[in-house]
JSON list of C-alpha atoms and ligand atoms in Angstrom, two decimals:
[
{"chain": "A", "resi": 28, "resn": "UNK", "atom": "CA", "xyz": [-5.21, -4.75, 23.03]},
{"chain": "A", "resi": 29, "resn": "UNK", "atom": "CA", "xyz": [-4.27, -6.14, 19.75]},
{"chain": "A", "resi": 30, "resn": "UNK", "atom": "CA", "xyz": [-1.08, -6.51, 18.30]},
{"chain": "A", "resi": 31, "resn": "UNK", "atom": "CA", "xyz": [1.14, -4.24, 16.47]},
{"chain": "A", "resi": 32, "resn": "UNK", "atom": "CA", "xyz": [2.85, -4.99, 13.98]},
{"chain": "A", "resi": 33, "resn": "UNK", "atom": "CA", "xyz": [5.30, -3.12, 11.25]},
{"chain": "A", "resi": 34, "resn": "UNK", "atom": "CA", "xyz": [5.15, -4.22, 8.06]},
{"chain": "A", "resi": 35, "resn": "UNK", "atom": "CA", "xyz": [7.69, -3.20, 5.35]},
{"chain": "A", "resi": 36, "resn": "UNK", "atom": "CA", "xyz": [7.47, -3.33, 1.60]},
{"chain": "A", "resi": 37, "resn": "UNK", "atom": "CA", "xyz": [8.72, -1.13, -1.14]},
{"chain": "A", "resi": 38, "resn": "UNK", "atom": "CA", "xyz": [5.75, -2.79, -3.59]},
{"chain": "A", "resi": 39, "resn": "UNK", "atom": "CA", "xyz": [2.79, -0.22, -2.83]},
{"chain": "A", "resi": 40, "resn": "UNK", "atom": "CA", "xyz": [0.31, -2.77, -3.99]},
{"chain": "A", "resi": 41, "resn": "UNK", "atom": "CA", "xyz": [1.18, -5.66, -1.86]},
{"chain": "A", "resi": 42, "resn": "UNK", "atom": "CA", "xyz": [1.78, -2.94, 1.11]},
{"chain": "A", "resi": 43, "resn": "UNK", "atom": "CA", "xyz": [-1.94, -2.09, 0.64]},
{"chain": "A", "resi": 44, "resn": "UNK", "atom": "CA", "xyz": [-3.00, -5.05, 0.13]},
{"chain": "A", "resi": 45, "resn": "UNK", "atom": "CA", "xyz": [-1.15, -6.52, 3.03]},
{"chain": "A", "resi": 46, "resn": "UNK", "atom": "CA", "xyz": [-1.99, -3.19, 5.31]},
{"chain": "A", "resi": 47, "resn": "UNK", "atom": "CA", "xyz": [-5.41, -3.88, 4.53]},
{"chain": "A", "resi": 48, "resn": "UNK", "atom": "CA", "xyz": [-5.60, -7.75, 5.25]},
{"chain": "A", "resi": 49, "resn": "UNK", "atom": "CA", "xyz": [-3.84, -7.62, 8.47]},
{"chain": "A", "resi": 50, "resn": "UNK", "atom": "CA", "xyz": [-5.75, -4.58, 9.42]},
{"chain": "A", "resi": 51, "resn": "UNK", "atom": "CA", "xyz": [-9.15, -6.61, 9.26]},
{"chain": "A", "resi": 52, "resn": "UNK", "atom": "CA", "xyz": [-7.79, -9.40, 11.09]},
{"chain": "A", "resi": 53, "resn": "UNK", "atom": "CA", "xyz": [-7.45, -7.27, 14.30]},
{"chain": "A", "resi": 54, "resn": "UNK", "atom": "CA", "xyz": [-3.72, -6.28, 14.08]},
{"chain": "A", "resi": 55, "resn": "UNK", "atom": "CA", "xyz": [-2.72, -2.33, 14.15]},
{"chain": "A", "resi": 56, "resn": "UNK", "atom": "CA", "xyz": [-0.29, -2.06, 11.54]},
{"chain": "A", "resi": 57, "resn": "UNK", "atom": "CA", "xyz": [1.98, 0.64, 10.57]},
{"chain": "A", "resi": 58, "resn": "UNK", "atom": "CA", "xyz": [3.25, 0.13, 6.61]},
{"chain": "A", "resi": 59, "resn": "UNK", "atom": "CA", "xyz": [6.31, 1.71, 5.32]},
{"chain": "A", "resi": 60, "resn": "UNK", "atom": "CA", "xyz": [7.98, 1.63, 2.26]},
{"chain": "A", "resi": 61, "resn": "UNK", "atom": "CA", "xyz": [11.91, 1.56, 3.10]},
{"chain": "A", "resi": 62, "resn": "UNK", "atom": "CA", "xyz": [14.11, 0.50, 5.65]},
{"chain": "A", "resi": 63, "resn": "UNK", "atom": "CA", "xyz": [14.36, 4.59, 6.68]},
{"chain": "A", "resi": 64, "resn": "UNK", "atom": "CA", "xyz": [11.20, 4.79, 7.34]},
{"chain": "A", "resi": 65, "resn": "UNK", "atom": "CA", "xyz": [11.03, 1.36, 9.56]},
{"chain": "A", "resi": 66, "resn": "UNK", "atom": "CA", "xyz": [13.88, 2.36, 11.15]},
{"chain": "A", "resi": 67, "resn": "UNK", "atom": "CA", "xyz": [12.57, 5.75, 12.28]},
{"chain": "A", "resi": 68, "resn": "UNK", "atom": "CA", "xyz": [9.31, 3.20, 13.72]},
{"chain": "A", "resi": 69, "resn": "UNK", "atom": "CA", "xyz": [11.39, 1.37, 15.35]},
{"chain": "A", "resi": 70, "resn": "UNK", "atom": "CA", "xyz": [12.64, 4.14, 17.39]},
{"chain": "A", "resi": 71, "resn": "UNK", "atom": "CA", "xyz": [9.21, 5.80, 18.11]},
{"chain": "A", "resi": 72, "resn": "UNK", "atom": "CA", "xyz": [7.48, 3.14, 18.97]},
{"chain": "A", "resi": 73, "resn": "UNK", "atom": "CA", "xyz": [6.70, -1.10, 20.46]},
{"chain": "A", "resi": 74, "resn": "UNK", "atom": "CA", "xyz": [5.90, -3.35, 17.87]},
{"chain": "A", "resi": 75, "resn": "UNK", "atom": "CA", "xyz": [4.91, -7.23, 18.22]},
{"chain": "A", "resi": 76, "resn": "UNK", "atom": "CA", "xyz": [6.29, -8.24, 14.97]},
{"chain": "A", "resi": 77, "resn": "UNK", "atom": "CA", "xyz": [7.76, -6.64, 11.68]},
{"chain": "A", "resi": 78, "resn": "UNK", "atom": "CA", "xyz": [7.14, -8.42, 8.51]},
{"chain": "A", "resi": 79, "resn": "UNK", "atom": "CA", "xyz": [9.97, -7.43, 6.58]},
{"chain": "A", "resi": 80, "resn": "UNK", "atom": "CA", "xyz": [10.59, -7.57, 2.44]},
{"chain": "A", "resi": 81, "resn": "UNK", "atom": "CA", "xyz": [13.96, -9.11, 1.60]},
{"chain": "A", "resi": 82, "resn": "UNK", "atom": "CA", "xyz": [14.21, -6.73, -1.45]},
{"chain": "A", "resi": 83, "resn": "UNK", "atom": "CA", "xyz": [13.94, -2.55, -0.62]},
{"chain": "A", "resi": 84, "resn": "UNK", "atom": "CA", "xyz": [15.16, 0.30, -2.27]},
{"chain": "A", "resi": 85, "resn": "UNK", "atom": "CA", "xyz": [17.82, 1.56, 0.58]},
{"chain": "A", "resi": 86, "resn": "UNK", "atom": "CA", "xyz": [19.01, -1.36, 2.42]},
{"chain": "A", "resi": 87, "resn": "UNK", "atom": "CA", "xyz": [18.02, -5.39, 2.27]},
{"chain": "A", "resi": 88, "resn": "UNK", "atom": "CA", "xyz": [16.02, -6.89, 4.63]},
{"chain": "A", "resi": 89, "resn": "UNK", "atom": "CA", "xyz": [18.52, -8.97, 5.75]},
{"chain": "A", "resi": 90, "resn": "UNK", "atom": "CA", "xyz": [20.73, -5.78, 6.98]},
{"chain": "A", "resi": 91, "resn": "UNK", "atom": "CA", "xyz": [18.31, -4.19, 8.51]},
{"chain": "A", "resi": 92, "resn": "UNK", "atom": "CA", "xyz": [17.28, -7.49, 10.34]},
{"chain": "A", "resi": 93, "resn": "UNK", "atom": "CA", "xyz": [20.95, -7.85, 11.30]},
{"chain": "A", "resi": 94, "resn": "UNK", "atom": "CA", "xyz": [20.50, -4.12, 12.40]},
{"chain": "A", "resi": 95, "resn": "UNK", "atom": "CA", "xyz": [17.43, -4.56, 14.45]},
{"chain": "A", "resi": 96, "resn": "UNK", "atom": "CA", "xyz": [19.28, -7.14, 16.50]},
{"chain": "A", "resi": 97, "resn": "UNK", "atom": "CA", "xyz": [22.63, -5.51, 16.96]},
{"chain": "A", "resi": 98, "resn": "UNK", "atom": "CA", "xyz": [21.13, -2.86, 18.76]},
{"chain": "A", "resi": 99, "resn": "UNK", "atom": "CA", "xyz": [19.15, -5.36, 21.35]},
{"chain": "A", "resi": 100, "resn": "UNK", "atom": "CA", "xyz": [15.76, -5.76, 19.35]},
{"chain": "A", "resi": 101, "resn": "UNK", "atom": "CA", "xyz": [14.06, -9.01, 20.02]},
{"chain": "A", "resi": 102, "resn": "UNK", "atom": "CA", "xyz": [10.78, -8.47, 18.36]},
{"chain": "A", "resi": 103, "resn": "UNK", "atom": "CA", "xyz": [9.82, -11.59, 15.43]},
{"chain": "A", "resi": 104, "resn": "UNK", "atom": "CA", "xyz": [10.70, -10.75, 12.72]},
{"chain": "A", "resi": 105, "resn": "UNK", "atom": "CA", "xyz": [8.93, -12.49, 9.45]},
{"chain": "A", "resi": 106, "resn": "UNK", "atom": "CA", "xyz": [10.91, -12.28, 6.31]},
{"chain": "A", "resi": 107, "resn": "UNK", "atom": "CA", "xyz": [9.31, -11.83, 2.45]},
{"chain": "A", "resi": 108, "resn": "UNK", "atom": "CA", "xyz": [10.88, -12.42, -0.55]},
{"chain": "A", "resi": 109, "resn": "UNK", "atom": "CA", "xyz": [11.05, -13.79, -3.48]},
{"chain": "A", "resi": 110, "resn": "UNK", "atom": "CA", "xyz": [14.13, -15.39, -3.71]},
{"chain": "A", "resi": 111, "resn": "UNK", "atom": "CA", "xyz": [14.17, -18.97, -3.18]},
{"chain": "A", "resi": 112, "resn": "UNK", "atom": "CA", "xyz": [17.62, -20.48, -2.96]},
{"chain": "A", "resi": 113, "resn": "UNK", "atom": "CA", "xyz": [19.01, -22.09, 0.24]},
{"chain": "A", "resi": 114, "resn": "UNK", "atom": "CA", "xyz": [21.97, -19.61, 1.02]},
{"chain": "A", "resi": 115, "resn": "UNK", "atom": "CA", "xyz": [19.59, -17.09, 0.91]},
{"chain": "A", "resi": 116, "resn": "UNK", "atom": "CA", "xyz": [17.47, -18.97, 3.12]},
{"chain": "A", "resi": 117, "resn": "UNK", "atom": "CA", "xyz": [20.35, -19.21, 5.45]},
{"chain": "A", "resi": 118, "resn": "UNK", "atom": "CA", "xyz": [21.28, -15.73, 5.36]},
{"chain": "A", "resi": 119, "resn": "UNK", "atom": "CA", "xyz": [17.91, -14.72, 6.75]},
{"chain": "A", "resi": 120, "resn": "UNK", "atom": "CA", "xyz": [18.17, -16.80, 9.45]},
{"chain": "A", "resi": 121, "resn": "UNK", "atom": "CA", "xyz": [22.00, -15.44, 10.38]},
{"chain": "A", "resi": 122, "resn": "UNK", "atom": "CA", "xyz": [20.86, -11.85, 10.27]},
{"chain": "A", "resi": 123, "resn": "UNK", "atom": "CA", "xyz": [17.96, -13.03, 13.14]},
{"chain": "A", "resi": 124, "resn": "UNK", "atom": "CA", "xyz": [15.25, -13.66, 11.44]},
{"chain": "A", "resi": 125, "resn": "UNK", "atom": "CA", "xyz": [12.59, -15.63, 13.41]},
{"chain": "A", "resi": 126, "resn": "UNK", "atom": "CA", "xyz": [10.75, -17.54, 9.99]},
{"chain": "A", "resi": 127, "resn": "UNK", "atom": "CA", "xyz": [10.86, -17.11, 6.03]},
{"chain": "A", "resi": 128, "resn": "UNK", "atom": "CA", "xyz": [7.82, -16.86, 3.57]},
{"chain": "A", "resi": 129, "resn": "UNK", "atom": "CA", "xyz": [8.90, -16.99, -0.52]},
{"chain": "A", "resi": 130, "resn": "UNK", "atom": "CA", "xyz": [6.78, -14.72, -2.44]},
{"chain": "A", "resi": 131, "resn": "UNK", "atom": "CA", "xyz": [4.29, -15.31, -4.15]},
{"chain": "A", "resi": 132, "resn": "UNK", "atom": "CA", "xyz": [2.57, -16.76, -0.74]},
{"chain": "A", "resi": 133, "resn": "UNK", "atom": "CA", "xyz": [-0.83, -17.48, 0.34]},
{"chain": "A", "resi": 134, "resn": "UNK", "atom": "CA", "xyz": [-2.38, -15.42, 2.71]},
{"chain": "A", "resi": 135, "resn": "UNK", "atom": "CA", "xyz": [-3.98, -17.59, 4.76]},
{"chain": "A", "resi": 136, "resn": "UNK", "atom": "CA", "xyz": [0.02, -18.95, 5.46]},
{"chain": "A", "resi": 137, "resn": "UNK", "atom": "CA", "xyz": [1.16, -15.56, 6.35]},
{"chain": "A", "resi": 138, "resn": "UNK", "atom": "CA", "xyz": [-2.17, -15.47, 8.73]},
{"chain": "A", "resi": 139, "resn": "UNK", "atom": "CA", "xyz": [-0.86, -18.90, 10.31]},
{"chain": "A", "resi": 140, "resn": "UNK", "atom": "CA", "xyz": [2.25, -18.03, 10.33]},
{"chain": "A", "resi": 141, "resn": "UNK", "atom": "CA", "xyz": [2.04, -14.58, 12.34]},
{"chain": "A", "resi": 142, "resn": "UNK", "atom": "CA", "xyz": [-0.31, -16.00, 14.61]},
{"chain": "A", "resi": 143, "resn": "UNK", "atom": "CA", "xyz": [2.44, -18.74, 15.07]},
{"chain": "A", "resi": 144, "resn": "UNK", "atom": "CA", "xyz": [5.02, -16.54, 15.88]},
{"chain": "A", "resi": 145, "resn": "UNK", "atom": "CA", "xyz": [3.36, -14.08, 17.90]},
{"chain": "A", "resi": 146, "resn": "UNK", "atom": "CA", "xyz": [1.93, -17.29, 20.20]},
{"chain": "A", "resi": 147, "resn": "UNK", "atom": "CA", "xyz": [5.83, -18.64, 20.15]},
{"chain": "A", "resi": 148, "resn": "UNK", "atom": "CA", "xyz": [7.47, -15.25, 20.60]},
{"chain": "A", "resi": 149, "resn": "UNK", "atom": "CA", "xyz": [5.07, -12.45, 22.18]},
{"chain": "A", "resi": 150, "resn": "UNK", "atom": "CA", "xyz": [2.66, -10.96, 24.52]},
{"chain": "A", "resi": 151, "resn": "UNK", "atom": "CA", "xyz": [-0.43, -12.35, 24.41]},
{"chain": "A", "resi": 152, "resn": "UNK", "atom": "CA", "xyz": [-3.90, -10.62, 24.87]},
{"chain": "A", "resi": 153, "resn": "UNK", "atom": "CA", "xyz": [-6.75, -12.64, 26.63]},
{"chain": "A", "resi": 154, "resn": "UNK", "atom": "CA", "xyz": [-9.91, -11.96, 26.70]},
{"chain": "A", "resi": 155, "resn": "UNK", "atom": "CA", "xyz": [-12.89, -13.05, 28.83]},
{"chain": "A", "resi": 156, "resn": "UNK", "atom": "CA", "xyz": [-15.58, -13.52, 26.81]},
{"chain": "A", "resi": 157, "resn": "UNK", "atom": "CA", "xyz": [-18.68, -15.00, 29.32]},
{"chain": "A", "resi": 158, "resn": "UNK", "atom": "CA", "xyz": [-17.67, -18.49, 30.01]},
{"chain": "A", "resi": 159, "resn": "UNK", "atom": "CA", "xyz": [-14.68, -18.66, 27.70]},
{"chain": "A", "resi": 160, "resn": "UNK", "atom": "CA", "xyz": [-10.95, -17.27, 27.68]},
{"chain": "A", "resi": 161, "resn": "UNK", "atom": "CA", "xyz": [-10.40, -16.04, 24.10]},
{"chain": "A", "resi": 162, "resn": "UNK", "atom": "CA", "xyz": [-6.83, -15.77, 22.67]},
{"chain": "A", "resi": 163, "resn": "UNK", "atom": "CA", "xyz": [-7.30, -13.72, 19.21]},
{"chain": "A", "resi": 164, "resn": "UNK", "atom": "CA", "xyz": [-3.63, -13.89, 18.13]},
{"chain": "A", "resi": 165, "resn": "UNK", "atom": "CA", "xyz": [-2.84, -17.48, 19.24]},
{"chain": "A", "resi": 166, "resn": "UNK", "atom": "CA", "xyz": [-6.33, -18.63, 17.43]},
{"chain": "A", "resi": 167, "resn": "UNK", "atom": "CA", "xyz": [-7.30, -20.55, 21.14]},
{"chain": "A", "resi": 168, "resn": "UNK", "atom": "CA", "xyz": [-10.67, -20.81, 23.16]},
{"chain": "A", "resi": 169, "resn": "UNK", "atom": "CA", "xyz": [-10.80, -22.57, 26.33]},
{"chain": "A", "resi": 170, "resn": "UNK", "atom": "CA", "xyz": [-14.36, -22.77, 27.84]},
{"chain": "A", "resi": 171, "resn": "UNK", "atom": "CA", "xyz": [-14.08, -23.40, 31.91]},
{"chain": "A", "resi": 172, "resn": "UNK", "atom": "CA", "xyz": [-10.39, -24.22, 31.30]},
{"chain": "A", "resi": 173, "resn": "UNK", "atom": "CA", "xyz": [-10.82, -26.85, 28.78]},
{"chain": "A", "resi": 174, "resn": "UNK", "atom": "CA", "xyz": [-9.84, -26.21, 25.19]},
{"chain": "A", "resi": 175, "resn": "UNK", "atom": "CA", "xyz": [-12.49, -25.74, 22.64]},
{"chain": "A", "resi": 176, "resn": "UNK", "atom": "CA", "xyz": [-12.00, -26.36, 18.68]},
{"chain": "A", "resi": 177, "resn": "UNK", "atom": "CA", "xyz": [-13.64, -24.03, 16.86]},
{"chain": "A", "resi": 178, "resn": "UNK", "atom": "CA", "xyz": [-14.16, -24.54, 12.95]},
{"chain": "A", "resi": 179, "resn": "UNK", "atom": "CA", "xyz": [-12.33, -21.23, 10.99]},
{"chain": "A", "resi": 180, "resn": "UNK", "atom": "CA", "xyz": [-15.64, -19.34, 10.04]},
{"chain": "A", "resi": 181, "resn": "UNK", "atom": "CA", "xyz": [-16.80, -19.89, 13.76]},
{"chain": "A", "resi": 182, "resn": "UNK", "atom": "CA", "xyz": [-13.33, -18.37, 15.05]},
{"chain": "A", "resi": 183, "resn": "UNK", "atom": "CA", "xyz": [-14.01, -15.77, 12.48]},
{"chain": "A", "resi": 184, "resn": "UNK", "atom": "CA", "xyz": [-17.50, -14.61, 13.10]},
{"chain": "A", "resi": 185, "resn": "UNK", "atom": "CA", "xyz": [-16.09, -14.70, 17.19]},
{"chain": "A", "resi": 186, "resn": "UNK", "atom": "CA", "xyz": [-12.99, -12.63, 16.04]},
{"chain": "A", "resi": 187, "resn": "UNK", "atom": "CA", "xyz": [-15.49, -10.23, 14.85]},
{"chain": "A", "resi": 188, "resn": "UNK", "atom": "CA", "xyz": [-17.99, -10.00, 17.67]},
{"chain": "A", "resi": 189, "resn": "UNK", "atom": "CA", "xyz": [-15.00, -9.18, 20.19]},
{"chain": "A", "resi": 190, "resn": "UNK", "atom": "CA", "xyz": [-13.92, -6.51, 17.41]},
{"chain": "A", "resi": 191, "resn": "UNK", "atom": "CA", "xyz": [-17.28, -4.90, 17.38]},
{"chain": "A", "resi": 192, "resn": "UNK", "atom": "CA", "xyz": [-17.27, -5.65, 21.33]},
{"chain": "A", "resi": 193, "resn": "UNK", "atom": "CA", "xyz": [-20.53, -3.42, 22.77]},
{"chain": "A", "resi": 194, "resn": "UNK", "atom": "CA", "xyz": [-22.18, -2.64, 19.48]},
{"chain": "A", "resi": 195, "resn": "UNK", "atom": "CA", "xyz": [-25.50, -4.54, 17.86]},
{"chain": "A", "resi": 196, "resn": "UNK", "atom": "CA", "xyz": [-24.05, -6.45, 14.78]},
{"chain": "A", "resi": 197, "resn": "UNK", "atom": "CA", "xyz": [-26.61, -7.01, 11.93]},
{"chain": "A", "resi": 198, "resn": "UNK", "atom": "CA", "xyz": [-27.09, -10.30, 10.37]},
{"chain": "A", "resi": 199, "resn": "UNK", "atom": "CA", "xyz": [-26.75, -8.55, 6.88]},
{"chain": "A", "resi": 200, "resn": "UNK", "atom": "CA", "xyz": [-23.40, -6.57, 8.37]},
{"chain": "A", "resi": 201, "resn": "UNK", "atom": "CA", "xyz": [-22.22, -10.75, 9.68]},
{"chain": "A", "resi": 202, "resn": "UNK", "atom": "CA", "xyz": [-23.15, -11.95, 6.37]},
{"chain": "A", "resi": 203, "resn": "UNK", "atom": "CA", "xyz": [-21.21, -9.14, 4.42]},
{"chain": "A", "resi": 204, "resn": "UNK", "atom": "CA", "xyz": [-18.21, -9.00, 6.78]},
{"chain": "A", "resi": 205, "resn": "UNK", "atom": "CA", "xyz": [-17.73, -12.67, 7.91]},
{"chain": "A", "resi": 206, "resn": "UNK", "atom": "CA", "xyz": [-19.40, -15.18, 5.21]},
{"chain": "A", "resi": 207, "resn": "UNK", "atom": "CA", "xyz": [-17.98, -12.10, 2.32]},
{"chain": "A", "resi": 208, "resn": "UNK", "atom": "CA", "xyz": [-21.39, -13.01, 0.76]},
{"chain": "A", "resi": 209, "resn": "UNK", "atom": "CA", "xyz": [-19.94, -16.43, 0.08]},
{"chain": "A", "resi": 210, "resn": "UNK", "atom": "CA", "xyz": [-21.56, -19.23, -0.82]},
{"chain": "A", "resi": 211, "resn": "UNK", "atom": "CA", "xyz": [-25.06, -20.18, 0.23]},
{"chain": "A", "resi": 212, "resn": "UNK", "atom": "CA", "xyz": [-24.97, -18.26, 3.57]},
{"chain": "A", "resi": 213, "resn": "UNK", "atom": "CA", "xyz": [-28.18, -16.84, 4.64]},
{"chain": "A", "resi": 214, "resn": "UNK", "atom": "CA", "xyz": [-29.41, -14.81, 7.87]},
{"chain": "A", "resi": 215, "resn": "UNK", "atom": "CA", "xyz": [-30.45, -18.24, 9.12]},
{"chain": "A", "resi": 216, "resn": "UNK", "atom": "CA", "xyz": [-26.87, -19.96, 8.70]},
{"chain": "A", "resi": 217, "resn": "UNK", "atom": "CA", "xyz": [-25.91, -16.48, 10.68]},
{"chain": "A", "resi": 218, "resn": "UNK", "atom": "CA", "xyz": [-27.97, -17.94, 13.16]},
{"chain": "A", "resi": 219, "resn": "UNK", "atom": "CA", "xyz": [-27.13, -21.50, 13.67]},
{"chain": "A", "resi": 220, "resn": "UNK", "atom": "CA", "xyz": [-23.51, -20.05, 13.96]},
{"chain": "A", "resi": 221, "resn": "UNK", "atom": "CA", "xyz": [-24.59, -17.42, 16.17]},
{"chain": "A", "resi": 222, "resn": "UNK", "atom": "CA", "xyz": [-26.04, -20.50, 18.00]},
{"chain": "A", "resi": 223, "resn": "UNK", "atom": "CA", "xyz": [-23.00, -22.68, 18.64]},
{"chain": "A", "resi": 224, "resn": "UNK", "atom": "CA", "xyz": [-20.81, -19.41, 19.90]},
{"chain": "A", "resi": 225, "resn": "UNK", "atom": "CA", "xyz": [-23.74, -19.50, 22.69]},
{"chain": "A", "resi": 226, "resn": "UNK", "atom": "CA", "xyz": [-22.77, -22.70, 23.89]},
{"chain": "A", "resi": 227, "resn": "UNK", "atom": "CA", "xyz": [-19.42, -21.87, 23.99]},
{"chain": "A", "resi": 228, "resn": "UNK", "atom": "CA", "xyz": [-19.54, -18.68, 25.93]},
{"chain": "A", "resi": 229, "resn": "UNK", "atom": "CA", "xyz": [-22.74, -19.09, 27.93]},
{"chain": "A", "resi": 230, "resn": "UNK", "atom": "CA", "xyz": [-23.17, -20.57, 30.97]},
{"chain": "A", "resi": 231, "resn": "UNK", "atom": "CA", "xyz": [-26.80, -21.29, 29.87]},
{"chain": "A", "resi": 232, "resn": "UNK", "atom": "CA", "xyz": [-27.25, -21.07, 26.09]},
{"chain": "A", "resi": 233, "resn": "UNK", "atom": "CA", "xyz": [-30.90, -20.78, 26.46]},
{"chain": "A", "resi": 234, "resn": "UNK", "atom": "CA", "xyz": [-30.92, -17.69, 28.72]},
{"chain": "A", "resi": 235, "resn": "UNK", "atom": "CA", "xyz": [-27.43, -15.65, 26.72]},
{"chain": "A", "resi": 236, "resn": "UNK", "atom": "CA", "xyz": [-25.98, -13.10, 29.03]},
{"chain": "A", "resi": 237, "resn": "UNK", "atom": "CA", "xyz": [-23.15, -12.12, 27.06]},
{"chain": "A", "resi": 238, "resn": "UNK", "atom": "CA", "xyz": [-23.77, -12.70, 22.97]},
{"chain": "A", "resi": 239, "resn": "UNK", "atom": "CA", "xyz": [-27.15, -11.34, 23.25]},
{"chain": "A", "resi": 240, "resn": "UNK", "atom": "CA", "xyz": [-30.18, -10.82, 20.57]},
{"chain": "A", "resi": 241, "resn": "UNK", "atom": "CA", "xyz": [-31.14, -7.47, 20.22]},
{"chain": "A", "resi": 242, "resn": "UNK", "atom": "CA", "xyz": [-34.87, -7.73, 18.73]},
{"chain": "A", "resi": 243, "resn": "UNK", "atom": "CA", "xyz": [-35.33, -6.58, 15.82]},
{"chain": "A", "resi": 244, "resn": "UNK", "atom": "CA", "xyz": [-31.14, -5.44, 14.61]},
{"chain": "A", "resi": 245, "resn": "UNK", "atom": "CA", "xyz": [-29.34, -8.44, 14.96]},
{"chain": "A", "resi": 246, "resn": "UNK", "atom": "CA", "xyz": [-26.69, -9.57, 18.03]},
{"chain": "A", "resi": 247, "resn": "UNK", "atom": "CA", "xyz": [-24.43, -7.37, 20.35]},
{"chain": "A", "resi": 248, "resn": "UNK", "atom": "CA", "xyz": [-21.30, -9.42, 22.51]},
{"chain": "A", "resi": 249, "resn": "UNK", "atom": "CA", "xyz": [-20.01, -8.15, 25.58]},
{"chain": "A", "resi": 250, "resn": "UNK", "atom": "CA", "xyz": [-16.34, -8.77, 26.71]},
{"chain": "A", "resi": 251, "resn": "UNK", "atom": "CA", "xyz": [-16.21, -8.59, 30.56]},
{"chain": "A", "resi": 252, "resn": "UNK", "atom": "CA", "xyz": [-12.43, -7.84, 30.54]},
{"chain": "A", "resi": 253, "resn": "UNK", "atom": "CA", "xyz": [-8.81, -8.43, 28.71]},
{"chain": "A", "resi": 254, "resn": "UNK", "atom": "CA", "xyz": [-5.48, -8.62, 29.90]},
{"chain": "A", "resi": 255, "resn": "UNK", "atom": "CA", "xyz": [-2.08, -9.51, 28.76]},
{"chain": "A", "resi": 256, "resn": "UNK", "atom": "CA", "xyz": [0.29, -12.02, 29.78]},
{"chain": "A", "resi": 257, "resn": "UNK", "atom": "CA", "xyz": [3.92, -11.17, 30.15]},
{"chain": "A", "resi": 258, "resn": "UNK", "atom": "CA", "xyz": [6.86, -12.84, 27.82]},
{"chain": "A", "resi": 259, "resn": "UNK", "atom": "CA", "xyz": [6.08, -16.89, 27.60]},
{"chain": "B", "resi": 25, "resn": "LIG", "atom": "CA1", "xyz": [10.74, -5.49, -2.56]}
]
């Protein structure tokens, strides 16, 4: 259901780090080290994206890029490094590469720009979530068919209900895992936003079906069904 993607960095702290971010966004992501390593994913298995480091021990990103598309692989590919000049720029595009972050970046940009690239390039998993179509990689509600904009901590604390799809959700677990403990977030701001996801996926906010109150423990959502579009 969610998107895999293969992420390659010689660095082992940013690999954690990275492994670890993307992992709590929703992606399944396999980290390797070395361009061996990736290569012998490749082979085993489907991936949605590779985020690939410019700089590895065995061969540069760029090559194994170059290598990925020689032998018919279409999957994005996001390039890191931390080189900045133009040529080098260039290069990464020539070898195939799909878009180009410098290091050091900002998370939230290589957030935006995998969802980006996955909405541009990829598969896409929707979900049916009571009234409203959910599109977790492309970051897109539509309620009845009409778009809905949804502020980041409200996509967020959705993002999170689909994850934990079926289970009761405490306020203290939403406040922990969404707001991070952030701020001046309370159970009752978990509520208000709890509130406005109502109106977006039920058909009567007053009587919820789907993002329900269980008395007592907090909230549990129910996703009626997913599927996957083909190529766009
Ligand atoms: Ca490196």
């Amino acid at each position: 259901m969610s998107h895999r993607l293969l992420l390659v960095e010689d660095e082992p702290g940013l690999r954690r780090t990275l492994g670890d971010r993307l992992r709590k966004e929703g992606y399944r992501v396999e980290a390797v080290a070395d361009a061996t390593a990736a290569r012998h994913s490749v082979q085993q298995q489907q991936h949605d994206l590779i985020i690939l480091d410019v700089m590895l021990p065995d061969l540069s990103g760029f090559e194994f890029c170059a290598e990925l598309r020689s032998v018919g692989i279409d999957w994005p590919v996001l390039m890191l490094t931390a080189l900045h000049q133009v040529d080098q720029r260039i290069d990464g595009f020539e070898s195939g590469a799909d878009d180009y972050l410098n290091k050091p970046f900002d998370m939230r940009e290589l957030l935006v720009r995998i969802r980006a690239l996955l909405r541009r390039t990829g598969r896409r998993t929707l979900l049916t979530v009571g009234c409203a179509e959910v599109d977790l990689a492309g970051t897109q509600v539509h309620r009845e068919g009409e778009p809905v904009q949804l502020s980041a901590r409200l996509f967020e604390l959705l993002a999170y209900m689909i994850e934990h799809g079926g289970q009761t959700v405490t306020r203290e677990q939403l406040l922990a895992d969404v707001w991070n403990h952030r701020g001046v977030a309370s159970t009752r701001t978990v509520d208000v936003h709890i509130g406005q996801l109502r109106r977006i996926v039920e058909h009567d906010p007053s009587q919820p079906k789907t993002l329900v109150t269980v008395h007592g423990l907090g909230y549990r959502l129910d996703v009626q069904s997913t599927f996957t579009t083909g190529h766009s």
